[in-house]
XYZ file of C-alpha atoms in Angstrom:
576
model
C 0.000 0.000 0.000
C 1.499 3.417 -0.981
C 2.040 5.986 1.780
C -1.165 7.700 2.852
C -0.936 11.424 3.606
C -2.051 12.194 7.157
C -5.238 14.093 7.918
C -3.607 15.508 11.059
C -0.942 14.746 13.641
C -0.752 15.491 17.389
C 2.326 15.432 19.649
C 2.730 13.052 22.605
C 5.279 14.318 25.092
C 8.194 13.968 25.272
C 8.986 12.560 21.810
C 5.926 10.776 20.437
C 2.980 11.527 18.224
C -0.403 10.234 17.098
C -1.159 10.450 13.374
C -4.522 10.147 11.643
C -4.713 8.722 8.125
C -7.603 7.496 5.961
C -6.738 4.147 4.324
C -10.274 3.831 2.932
C -13.409 5.934 2.625
C -14.781 6.700 6.106
C -12.120 4.545 7.779
C -9.853 6.616 10.041
C -6.594 5.053 11.247
C -5.064 6.559 14.400
C -1.433 5.399 14.674
C 0.270 6.266 17.956
C 3.979 6.180 18.712
C 5.239 6.986 22.209
C 8.630 5.296 22.804
C 9.561 2.937 24.220
C 6.299 1.004 24.638
C 3.306 3.384 24.400
C 2.717 3.848 28.117
C -0.520 5.528 29.164
C 0.901 8.861 30.298
C -1.168 12.045 30.747
C 0.113 13.330 27.400
C -0.686 10.035 25.641
C -4.248 9.947 27.004
C -4.779 13.652 26.279
C -3.591 13.484 22.661
C -5.568 10.279 22.028
C -8.753 11.897 23.396
C -8.214 15.057 21.335
C -7.774 12.952 18.160
C -11.117 11.254 18.863
C -12.764 14.642 19.391
C -11.346 16.013 16.118
C -12.712 13.043 14.169
C -16.118 13.298 15.863
C -16.568 17.022 15.137
C -14.603 17.716 11.940
C -14.929 14.631 9.733
C -17.780 12.509 8.319
C -18.946 9.638 10.502
C -17.233 6.329 9.836
C -14.991 3.790 11.604
C -12.050 4.603 13.880
C -9.147 2.130 13.933
C -6.276 2.495 16.424
C -2.862 0.848 16.215
C 0.780 1.363 17.145
C 3.759 2.408 15.048
C 5.993 0.462 17.454
C 6.041 -3.084 16.092
C 6.603 -4.860 19.409
C 3.942 -3.092 21.489
C 0.366 -1.988 21.123
C 0.655 -0.615 24.674
C 2.474 -1.806 27.795
C 0.036 -0.153 30.212
C 0.363 2.641 32.756
C 3.459 4.715 33.320
C 3.651 4.288 37.078
C 5.764 7.357 37.855
C 3.564 9.781 35.944
C 0.415 8.144 37.323
C 1.373 8.646 40.982
C 2.940 12.060 40.404
C -0.023 13.484 38.483
C -2.818 14.747 40.700
C -6.087 12.830 40.151
C -4.568 10.947 37.198
C -7.170 8.216 37.247
C -10.233 10.361 37.905
C -9.307 13.313 35.658
C -7.241 11.750 32.857
C -7.258 7.963 32.405
C -10.899 7.180 33.193
C -12.306 10.072 31.090
C -10.148 8.832 28.185
C -11.510 5.307 28.557
C -15.070 6.636 28.964
C -14.729 8.576 25.713
C -13.431 5.497 23.901
C -16.025 3.106 25.358
C -19.000 5.359 24.445
C -17.561 6.822 21.225
C -20.316 7.657 18.690
C -18.622 5.662 15.894
C -17.501 2.023 15.687
C -13.977 1.540 17.033
C -11.479 -1.215 16.231
C -8.219 -1.881 18.100
C -5.663 -3.277 15.660
C -3.379 -4.997 18.178
C -0.045 -5.268 16.390
C 2.065 -6.374 19.397
C 1.950 -6.878 23.155
C -1.006 -5.395 25.038
C -0.428 -5.703 28.782
C -2.429 -4.444 31.776
C -3.744 -0.937 30.999
C -2.790 -1.434 27.345
C -5.143 -4.412 27.074
C -7.813 -2.487 28.992
C -7.550 0.288 26.406
C -8.067 -2.272 23.646
C -11.075 -3.678 25.530
C -12.699 -0.217 25.495
C -12.956 -0.562 21.701
C -15.961 -2.217 20.050
C -13.829 -4.750 18.176
C -10.296 -6.132 18.407
C -8.225 -7.575 15.575
C -4.829 -9.024 16.482
C -1.566 -9.654 14.656
C -1.434 -13.464 14.300
C 2.376 -13.560 14.406
C 3.409 -11.292 17.284
C 2.294 -10.260 20.734
C 0.573 -11.473 23.884
C -2.464 -10.191 25.750
C -2.092 -10.216 29.517
C -3.436 -8.683 32.715
C -0.332 -9.006 34.889
C -1.407 -6.987 37.950
C -1.141 -10.194 39.987
C 2.582 -10.430 39.222
C 3.463 -6.947 40.496
C 0.942 -6.890 43.323
C -1.601 -4.323 42.146
C -5.355 -4.697 42.737
C -7.827 -4.147 39.905
C -10.013 -1.096 40.584
C -13.673 -1.458 39.670
C -13.504 0.149 36.170
C -10.596 -2.099 35.167
C -12.188 -5.304 36.422
C -15.630 -4.418 35.105
C -14.644 -4.122 31.437
C -13.364 -7.713 31.385
C -16.350 -8.990 33.343
C -18.722 -7.416 30.826
C -16.912 -8.179 27.588
C -15.421 -11.649 28.140
C -17.829 -14.424 27.263
C -16.495 -17.027 29.709
C -15.875 -16.828 33.489
C -13.047 -19.311 32.974
C -11.320 -16.901 30.597
C -11.807 -14.082 33.099
C -10.324 -16.255 35.845
C -7.310 -17.265 33.765
C -6.689 -13.656 32.779
C -6.960 -12.085 36.244
C -6.065 -14.811 38.753
C -3.439 -16.618 36.654
C -2.004 -13.700 34.640
C -2.191 -15.968 31.606
C -0.540 -14.658 28.473
C -2.822 -15.244 25.492
C -1.288 -15.502 22.039
C -3.355 -14.565 18.998
C -4.943 -18.000 18.415
C -5.799 -18.417 22.105
C -7.248 -14.904 22.259
C -9.439 -15.639 19.212
C -10.619 -18.945 20.670
C -11.522 -17.327 24.009
C -13.361 -14.432 22.341
C -10.940 -11.743 23.557
C -10.359 -10.662 19.934
C -12.770 -10.858 17.021
C -10.380 -11.667 14.184
C -6.709 -11.957 13.210
C -4.781 -9.905 10.694
C -3.487 -6.455 9.780
C -4.793 -3.310 8.100
C -6.181 -5.182 5.059
C -8.109 -7.564 7.328
C -9.455 -4.570 9.265
C -10.776 -3.042 6.031
C -12.368 -6.354 5.024
C -13.884 -6.769 8.481
C -15.334 -3.241 8.394
C -16.820 -3.827 4.972
C -18.262 -7.228 5.870
C -20.158 -5.829 8.865
C -20.949 -2.500 7.096
C -19.430 -0.612 10.023
C -18.883 2.619 8.045
C -22.648 3.341 8.119
C -23.448 2.309 11.693
C -22.989 5.787 13.193
C -25.279 7.574 10.739
C -28.423 7.342 12.887
C -26.765 9.261 15.724
C -27.503 6.798 18.553
C -24.453 4.557 18.302
C -22.718 6.065 21.334
C -25.906 6.131 23.427
C -26.518 2.461 22.699
C -23.035 1.592 23.916
C -23.473 3.676 27.021
C -26.442 1.539 28.014
C -24.798 -1.734 26.920
C -21.804 -1.142 29.147
C -23.692 0.684 31.903
C -21.719 -0.995 34.738
C -18.292 -0.002 33.423
C -19.499 3.434 32.337
C -20.807 4.027 35.845
C -17.529 3.006 37.470
C -15.547 5.229 35.103
C -17.771 8.178 35.955
C -17.480 7.683 39.742
C -13.737 7.084 40.015
C -13.276 9.110 43.197
C -16.011 7.161 44.958
C -14.310 3.951 43.826
C -10.991 5.094 45.322
C -12.733 5.697 48.655
C -14.372 2.281 48.473
C -11.031 0.641 47.714
C -9.291 2.442 50.587
C -12.019 1.341 52.996
C -11.847 -2.195 51.654
C -8.072 -2.327 52.236
C -8.535 -1.012 55.775
C -11.259 -3.563 56.537
C -9.247 -6.375 54.963
C -6.208 -5.655 57.134
C -8.382 -5.660 60.236
C -9.885 -9.001 59.182
C -6.454 -10.483 58.505
C -5.217 -9.461 61.943
C -8.267 -11.061 63.563
C -7.925 -14.219 61.475
C -4.229 -14.513 62.313
C -4.969 -14.229 66.024
C -7.522 -17.045 65.744
C -4.992 -19.261 63.952
C -2.357 -18.567 66.619
C -4.798 -19.454 69.377
C -5.700 -22.679 67.558
C -2.004 -23.579 67.240
C -1.517 -23.028 70.933
C -4.480 -25.252 71.814
C -2.980 -27.996 69.656
C 0.540 -27.625 71.083
C -0.422 -27.234 74.723
C -3.674 -29.216 74.629
C -5.492 -26.207 75.963
C -9.244 -26.106 75.967
C -10.909 -23.918 73.366
C -12.167 -21.584 76.029
C -11.392 -17.994 74.993
C -13.723 -15.912 77.129
C -11.399 -15.591 80.170
C -10.181 -11.977 80.357
C -6.416 -11.579 80.687
C -5.357 -9.544 83.714
C -1.661 -9.445 82.865
C 0.365 -10.537 79.885
C 4.063 -10.639 79.249
C 5.041 -9.663 75.738
C 8.516 -10.643 74.609
C 10.343 -10.508 71.351
C 10.502 -14.109 70.156
C 14.043 -13.208 69.178
C 14.936 -13.473 72.863
C 15.043 -16.422 75.199
C 12.774 -16.338 78.219
C 14.329 -14.157 80.901
C 13.580 -13.860 84.594
C 15.237 -13.394 88.025
C 16.682 -10.252 86.516
C 19.882 -8.780 87.863
C 21.512 -7.782 84.589
C 18.982 -7.620 81.788
C 19.886 -8.317 78.176
C 17.859 -6.844 75.345
C 18.460 -8.833 72.191
C 16.901 -7.564 68.980
C 18.669 -9.490 66.257
C 21.215 -12.077 67.345
C 19.569 -14.526 69.748
C 20.926 -13.601 73.163
C 20.313 -15.402 76.454
C 20.004 -13.573 79.749
C 22.989 -14.157 82.012
C 20.774 -15.775 84.667
C 18.306 -17.490 82.396
C 17.661 -21.022 83.680
C 15.395 -22.162 80.829
C 16.600 -25.628 79.732
C 16.474 -24.632 76.041
C 17.206 -21.769 73.664
C 15.092 -20.456 70.800
C 18.212 -19.392 68.909
C 19.043 -21.881 66.175
C 22.814 -21.567 66.037
C 23.393 -23.593 62.886
C 20.887 -21.662 60.813
C 21.530 -18.255 62.430
C 17.847 -17.723 63.021
C 15.117 -18.287 65.565
C 12.718 -21.177 65.847
C 9.333 -21.785 67.449
C 9.170 -23.616 70.786
C 8.324 -27.312 70.742
C 5.275 -28.662 72.571
C 7.422 -29.668 75.572
C 9.072 -26.251 75.663
C 5.699 -24.555 75.507
C 4.592 -26.698 78.449
C 7.691 -25.567 80.370
C 6.821 -21.932 79.695
C 3.263 -22.483 80.828
C 4.322 -24.107 84.092
C 7.139 -21.617 84.747
C 4.835 -18.606 84.546
C 1.583 -20.235 85.730
C 0.275 -19.199 82.330
C -3.355 -19.405 81.420
C -2.451 -19.070 77.752
C 0.653 -18.770 75.583
C 0.561 -17.336 72.077
C 3.262 -17.495 69.396
C 3.396 -15.413 66.223
C 6.143 -14.649 63.738
C 7.809 -12.095 65.998
C 6.230 -12.459 69.410
C 5.939 -14.847 72.322
C 3.052 -13.758 74.571
C 2.497 -15.282 78.016
C -0.802 -14.579 79.788
C -0.401 -14.963 83.549
C -1.737 -13.619 86.845
C 1.671 -14.029 88.548
C 4.351 -12.406 86.417
C 7.960 -12.031 87.587
C 8.683 -8.868 89.518
C 10.879 -7.457 86.733
C 10.256 -8.170 83.076
C 12.962 -6.820 80.783
C 11.146 -7.372 77.505
C 10.855 -4.327 75.283
C 10.574 -3.365 71.640
C 12.351 -0.042 71.317
C 14.424 2.603 73.108
C 15.333 6.268 72.903
C 18.948 7.328 73.509
C 19.845 9.721 76.368
C 22.729 12.146 76.806
C 25.844 10.341 78.011
C 29.005 10.878 79.998
C 31.810 8.819 78.560
C 35.471 8.852 77.734
C 37.029 7.901 74.454
C 39.141 4.890 75.462
C 37.799 1.403 74.860
C 37.478 -1.632 77.019
C 39.800 -4.413 75.772
C 37.282 -6.597 73.942
C 37.559 -7.173 70.157
C 33.828 -7.032 69.345
C 32.427 -5.758 66.055
C 29.566 -3.263 66.098
C 27.153 -5.945 64.803
C 28.495 -8.746 67.025
C 26.587 -9.840 70.094
C 28.825 -10.695 73.080
C 28.995 -14.267 74.314
C 28.251 -15.134 77.938
C 31.984 -14.918 78.676
C 32.157 -11.505 76.971
C 29.201 -10.245 78.964
C 30.602 -11.325 82.333
C 33.960 -9.775 81.456
C 32.320 -6.499 80.393
C 30.325 -6.389 83.611
C 33.447 -7.129 85.645
C 35.438 -4.370 83.952
C 32.642 -1.799 84.203
C 32.017 -2.481 87.882
C 35.548 -1.257 88.574
C 34.599 2.182 87.286
C 30.857 2.585 87.807
C 28.176 1.278 90.163
C 26.114 -0.832 87.783
C 22.436 -1.520 88.420
C 21.621 -3.184 85.087
C 23.128 -3.620 81.631
C 21.279 -3.936 78.330
C 23.131 -5.390 75.347
C 21.543 -3.988 72.169
C 24.230 -4.033 69.446
C 25.616 -1.664 68.378
C 24.928 -0.272 71.880
C 25.562 -1.301 75.478
C 23.223 0.623 77.782
C 24.402 0.815 81.402
C 21.999 1.769 84.178
C 23.941 3.490 86.971
C 22.994 2.734 90.564
C 22.421 6.288 91.807
C 21.486 5.210 95.348
C 25.164 4.739 96.255
C 25.733 8.490 96.007
C 28.761 8.065 93.766
C 29.311 10.880 91.220
C 31.058 10.858 87.863
C 32.779 13.715 86.082
C 32.255 14.465 82.402
C 33.954 11.981 80.054
C 35.195 9.868 82.938
C 33.552 6.598 81.868
C 34.395 4.198 79.004
C 32.653 5.135 75.764
C 33.259 2.025 73.693
C 33.806 -1.676 73.942
C 35.282 -2.773 70.648
C 32.672 -1.752 68.081
C 29.918 -1.291 70.688
C 29.030 2.179 71.963
C 28.411 2.403 75.716
C 25.545 4.658 76.809
C 24.834 5.512 80.476
C 21.480 5.995 82.186
C 21.644 7.824 85.521
C 18.226 7.873 87.198
C 16.243 6.272 90.010
C 13.804 4.982 87.379
C 14.482 2.087 85.052
C 15.808 2.976 81.633
C 13.074 1.352 79.566
C 10.311 2.672 81.782
C 11.553 6.256 81.430
C 12.057 6.123 77.683
C 8.866 4.283 76.818
C 7.101 7.422 78.091
C 9.140 9.640 75.761
C 8.323 7.869 72.533
C 5.881 9.413 70.104
C 2.669 7.652 69.234
C 2.155 7.358 65.509
C -0.790 9.328 64.294
C -1.445 6.949 61.433
C -0.336 3.331 61.404
C 0.691 1.814 58.036
C -1.020 -1.426 59.060
C -1.937 -3.494 62.079
C -0.276 -6.519 60.544
C 3.042 -7.764 61.945
C 5.837 -7.742 59.338
C 4.034 -5.279 57.081
C 4.616 -6.204 53.420
C 2.273 -3.557 51.987
C 3.493 -1.786 48.868
C 2.881 1.904 49.622
C 3.916 2.918 46.096
C 1.230 0.739 44.523
C -1.454 1.426 47.125
C -2.641 4.481 49.030
C -0.936 6.810 49.978
C 1.264 6.110 46.889
C 4.413 7.388 48.619
C 7.022 6.249 51.105
C 7.349 7.518 54.668
C 9.128 6.705 57.942
C 8.582 3.230 59.339
C 7.831 1.269 56.152
C 9.458 -2.011 55.117
C 12.658 -1.953 53.049
C 14.694 -4.923 51.875
C 17.884 -5.974 50.161
C 18.687 -9.078 48.196
C 20.332 -12.042 49.921
C 23.435 -13.012 47.923
C 25.412 -16.221 47.950
C 29.184 -16.221 48.567
C 29.809 -15.813 44.837
C 27.379 -12.902 44.501
C 24.369 -14.734 43.053
C 20.985 -13.376 44.180
C 18.762 -15.931 45.910
C 15.009 -16.015 46.512
C 15.568 -14.838 50.103
C 15.985 -11.263 51.266
C 16.820 -9.205 54.332
C 14.329 -6.673 55.649
C 14.861 -3.416 57.470
C 13.010 -0.163 58.123
C 13.026 3.295 56.586
C 13.912 6.341 58.651
C 13.447 9.915 57.482
C 14.227 11.884 54.342
C 17.165 14.320 54.436
C 17.507 16.867 51.663
C 20.228 19.358 50.704
C 19.046 21.314 47.674
C 18.621 18.669 44.946
C 20.326 15.871 46.888
C 17.990 13.470 48.725
C 19.041 10.825 51.240
C 16.793 8.494 53.178
C 18.010 7.058 56.452
C 17.506 3.351 57.132
C 18.597 0.708 59.609
C 21.924 -0.479 58.175
C 21.712 -4.078 59.389
C 19.387 -4.864 56.491
C 22.208 -4.331 53.977
C 24.869 -6.975 54.407
C 25.450 -8.526 50.983
C 23.738 -6.061 48.617
C 23.499 -2.275 48.667
C 20.450 -2.182 46.379
C 17.313 -1.062 48.251
C 13.813 -2.342 47.425
C 10.279 -1.767 48.706
C 8.714 -3.825 50.113
C 10.905 -6.741 48.891
C 13.248 -7.524 45.946
C 10.282 -8.834 43.961
C 8.812 -5.353 44.264
C 10.467 -2.171 43.144
C 14.047 -0.902 43.407
C 13.874 2.474 45.113
C 17.532 3.395 45.548
C 21.035 2.434 46.633
C 22.948 2.657 49.909
C 25.663 5.292 49.495
C 26.870 5.873 53.048
C 26.667 4.606 56.608
C 27.187 5.419 60.262
C 28.477 2.119 61.580
C 28.290 3.035 65.267
C 24.625 3.956 65.053
C 23.516 1.280 62.572
C 22.350 3.976 60.163
C 22.562 3.738 56.378
C 22.093 6.602 53.917
C 20.139 5.648 50.817
C 20.125 7.690 47.620
C 16.518 7.478 46.436
C 15.715 7.197 42.742
C 14.371 10.578 41.504
C 10.912 9.140 40.778
C 10.332 7.853 44.326
C 8.037 10.108 46.418
C 8.769 10.326 50.159
C 7.166 12.361 52.944
C 8.351 12.856 56.517
C 5.030 14.187 57.773
C 2.619 11.310 57.300
C 3.209 9.346 60.490
C 4.747 11.798 62.943
């Protein structure tokens, strides 16, 4: 076919365009080209909508055919960065574009020349007919693979236009990739071919004359009333989805608690009675052994410590695998008897003992806030790294050395810190910088007060105004879901590499801190212990999205500085 002069052409920022030609009488071909893969950006949607408006108001009624000038792709779906960075992108840009296409007052045909994934396939589904290249391309709804829910308008178009629930299931719940023959068999497309087949198809069904009566668009609006309604009420749908997510998380937390209680009844042969109110419960990090008869208390957050006077006949630290394990049935029975427990609950991170007779001092805690210190620069003679937890011998030696210089009431080992509670009742005073400040790689902090360290500082912590989730080990993707931005306290991760640098299916998790900014330079703080093998940073896990790279660290404070990718939004104000 010789080149056809265009009727008009419209730009698509930054370097694309959409061109209208007329390969046959009353057949208008809109060919879009927005490198690299025709993503649905605001400019793409705006230029596409304007082209439809020009044809509707400046040219005789006929058939509108859309296709891509990029051979490999019809469209690869949304451009995530522009979607989250454009205010009301869905309600003001994408959904009005789809509404215009779905109710267009002329017949529309999507000539799918290559891959149509996610939003690209949804755009094709908004057309009246679909004709696909028999030799290239797949059709796929792959939201399942990258963890994105389908909002009502997106799900509705498939529910209304696919003829089989089995096809709908395979498309949404299996992310099946349909080639041309499979798509034809399942009724996703109406025919196979190229421009010539489109012209034959239009002539066979006399599509060029269908819009002449003036009701073609109104008929479609009623045919697809469900999808049209969802497209028109996008903001209400966003509110419904946000409420659904909130309710779902609450349900999951309740369901998880029921499962944990069932597991405990099985392990401890408890009765199923659950109506006894708990007067007191002890909450401990499962990453600690059971501690009691406290003289020197050890807080262990990551490395499986045992209290120096712990007489439990077992440890929950699995030395060979460098991780923690759940108690056995016999060990759970020991815990129950030791604490006169009415109930014991185990979850991924917690061991909870419900008892009316707790020990007098319980040194279990989840967090701490540093105080001002008086210390000197010389170190105690112990070759410990900042991420190394001292052995029992190390701990006794540290205590012995410190007692020569300070009246010790309690010591908390929380690498990279050693927190020393000073016994102020002896009346002994200490001059500035008179006490040891380090032990190997561990910083020594001093607490001088009549009140216990953890009790004082638990009162100084700030309550979060908004919690990301009530679920332990939050794996929510806050870039894919509301609020569509990162903030302090969300889950970060790095890949777990083998000794020869090969990435495995495992990963290490850590937590985001705050965003620091100096003019154009942005750095996010994070807990450094999550980055041992790899310096690449992901959210919420390596199967999710890479958000930046670790570029600096403060070893003593376990702080890493992460250079965020420019497209990643971050706010410090959401939770504090």
